[in-house]
Short mmCIF file of C-alpha atoms in Angstrom, two decimals:
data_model
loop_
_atom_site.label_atom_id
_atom_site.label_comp_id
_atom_site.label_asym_id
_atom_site.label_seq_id
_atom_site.Cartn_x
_atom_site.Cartn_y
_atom_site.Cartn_z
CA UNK U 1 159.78 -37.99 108.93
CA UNK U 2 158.07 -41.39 108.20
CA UNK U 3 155.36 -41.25 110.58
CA UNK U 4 154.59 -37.52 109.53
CA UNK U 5 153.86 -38.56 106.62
CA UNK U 6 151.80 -41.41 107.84
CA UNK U 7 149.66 -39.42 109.91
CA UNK U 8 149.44 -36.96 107.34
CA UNK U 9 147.81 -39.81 105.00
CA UNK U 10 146.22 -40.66 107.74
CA UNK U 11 143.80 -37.49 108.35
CA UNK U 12 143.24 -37.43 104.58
CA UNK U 13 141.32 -40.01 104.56
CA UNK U 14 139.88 -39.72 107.87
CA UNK U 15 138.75 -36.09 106.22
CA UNK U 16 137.58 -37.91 103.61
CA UNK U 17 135.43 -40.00 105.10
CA UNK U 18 134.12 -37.47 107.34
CA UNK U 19 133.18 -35.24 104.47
CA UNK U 20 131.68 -38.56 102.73
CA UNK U 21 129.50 -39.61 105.31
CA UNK U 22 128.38 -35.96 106.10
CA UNK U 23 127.44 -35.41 102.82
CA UNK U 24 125.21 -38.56 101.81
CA UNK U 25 122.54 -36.68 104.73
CA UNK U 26 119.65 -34.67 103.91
CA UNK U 27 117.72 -32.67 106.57
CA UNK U 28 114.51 -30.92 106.05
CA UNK U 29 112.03 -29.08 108.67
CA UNK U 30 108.16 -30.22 108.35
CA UNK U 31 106.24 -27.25 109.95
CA UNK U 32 102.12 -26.98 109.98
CA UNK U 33 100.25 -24.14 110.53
CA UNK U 34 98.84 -24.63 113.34
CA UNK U 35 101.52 -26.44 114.77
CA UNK U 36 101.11 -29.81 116.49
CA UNK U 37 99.95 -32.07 113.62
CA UNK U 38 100.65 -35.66 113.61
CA UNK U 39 103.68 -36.72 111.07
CA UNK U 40 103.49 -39.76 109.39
CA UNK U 41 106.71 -41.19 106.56
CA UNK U 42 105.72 -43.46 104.32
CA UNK U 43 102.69 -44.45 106.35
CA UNK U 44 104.93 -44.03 109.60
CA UNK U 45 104.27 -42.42 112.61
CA UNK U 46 107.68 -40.50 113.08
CA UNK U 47 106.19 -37.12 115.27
CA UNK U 48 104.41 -34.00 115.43
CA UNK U 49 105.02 -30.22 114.15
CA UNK U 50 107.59 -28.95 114.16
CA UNK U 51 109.14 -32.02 112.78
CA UNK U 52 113.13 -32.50 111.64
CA UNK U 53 113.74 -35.23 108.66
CA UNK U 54 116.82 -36.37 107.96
CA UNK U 55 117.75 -39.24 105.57
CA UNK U 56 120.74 -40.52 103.35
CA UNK U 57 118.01 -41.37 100.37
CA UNK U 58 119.68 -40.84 96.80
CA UNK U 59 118.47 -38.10 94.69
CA UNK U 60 114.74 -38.40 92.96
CA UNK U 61 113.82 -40.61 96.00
CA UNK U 62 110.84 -39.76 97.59
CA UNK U 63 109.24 -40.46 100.51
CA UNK U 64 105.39 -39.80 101.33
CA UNK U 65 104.55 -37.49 104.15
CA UNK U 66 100.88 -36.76 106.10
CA UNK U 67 99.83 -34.48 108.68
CA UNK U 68 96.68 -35.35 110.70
CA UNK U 69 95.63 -33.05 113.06
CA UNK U 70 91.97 -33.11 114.69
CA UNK U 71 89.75 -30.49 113.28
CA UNK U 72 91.70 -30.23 110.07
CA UNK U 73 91.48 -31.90 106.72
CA UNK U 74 94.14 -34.60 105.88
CA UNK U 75 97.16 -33.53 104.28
CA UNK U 76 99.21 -35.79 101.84
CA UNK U 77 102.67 -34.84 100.27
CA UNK U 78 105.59 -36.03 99.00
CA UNK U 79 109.25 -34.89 99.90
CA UNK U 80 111.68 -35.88 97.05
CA UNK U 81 115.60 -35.28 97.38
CA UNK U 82 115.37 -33.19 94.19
CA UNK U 83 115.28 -29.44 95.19
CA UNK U 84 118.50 -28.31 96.34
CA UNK U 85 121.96 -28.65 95.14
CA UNK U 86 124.44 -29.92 97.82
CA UNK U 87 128.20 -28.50 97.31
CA UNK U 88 129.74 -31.46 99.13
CA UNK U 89 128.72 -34.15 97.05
CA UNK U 90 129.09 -32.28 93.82
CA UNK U 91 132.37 -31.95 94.35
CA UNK U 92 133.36 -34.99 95.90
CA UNK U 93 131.94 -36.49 92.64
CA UNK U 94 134.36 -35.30 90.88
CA UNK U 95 136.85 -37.58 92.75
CA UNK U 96 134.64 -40.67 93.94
CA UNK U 97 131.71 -40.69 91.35
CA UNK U 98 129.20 -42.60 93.54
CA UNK U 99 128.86 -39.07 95.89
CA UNK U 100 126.92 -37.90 92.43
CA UNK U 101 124.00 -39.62 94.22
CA UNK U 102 123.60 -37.29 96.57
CA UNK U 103 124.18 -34.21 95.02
CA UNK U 104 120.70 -32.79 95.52
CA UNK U 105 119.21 -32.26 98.86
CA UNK U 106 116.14 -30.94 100.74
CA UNK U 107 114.57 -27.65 101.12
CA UNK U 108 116.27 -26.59 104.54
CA UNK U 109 112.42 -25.92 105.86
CA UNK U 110 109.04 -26.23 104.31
CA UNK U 111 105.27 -24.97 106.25
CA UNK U 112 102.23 -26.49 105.08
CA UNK U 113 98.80 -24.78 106.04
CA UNK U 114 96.29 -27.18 107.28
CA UNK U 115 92.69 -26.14 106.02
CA UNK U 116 89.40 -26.51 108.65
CA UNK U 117 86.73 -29.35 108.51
CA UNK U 118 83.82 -27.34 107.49
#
């Protein structure tokens, strides 16, 4: 009965942890229209459109995006962990307050529209 219990504790916290870890991540899909354009983070080339970011940032970080693409104008923007709320963390917070941090998340997709050079 002992070791029942053990492994009972034993995949609570594994659970736990699981859930914690899961829910610290943020994932967001960078689309252009047209597709194809160059993806740089924070001054980082990372990829091109169709583009998946994910992160463990805390909430109101942000992190600056551009798209490049040749024929089109320059586009800078900003993705801050600020326009979703996450379930997981918020209530995990109310057990281990430090989950709080992430209780926001991404957008699950976003499309930006590249204008011509004229």
């Amino acid at each position: 009965m002992k070791n029942l219990h053990y492994s009972l504790k034993a995949a609570a916290v594994l659970m736990s942890a699981i859930i914690f870890l899961s829910s610290c991540a943020s994932t967001t899909m960078i689309n252009s229209v047209p597709s194809g354009a160059k993806v740089y983070l924070n001054g980082e080339s990372v990829g091109t459109t169709p583009y998946q970011h994910t992160d463990t940032k805390i909430i109101f970080s942000s992190t600056a995006v551009t798209l490049e693409k040749e024929g089109y104008e320059k586009l800078n923007t900003n993705l801050t962990r600020s326009e979703e709320p996450d379930a997981g963390p918020i209530i995990g917070g109310i057990f281990i307050w430090p989950l709080w941090l992430w209780a926001l998340k991404y957008k699950a997709t976003r499309t930006y529209e590249l204008k011509p050079i004229r």
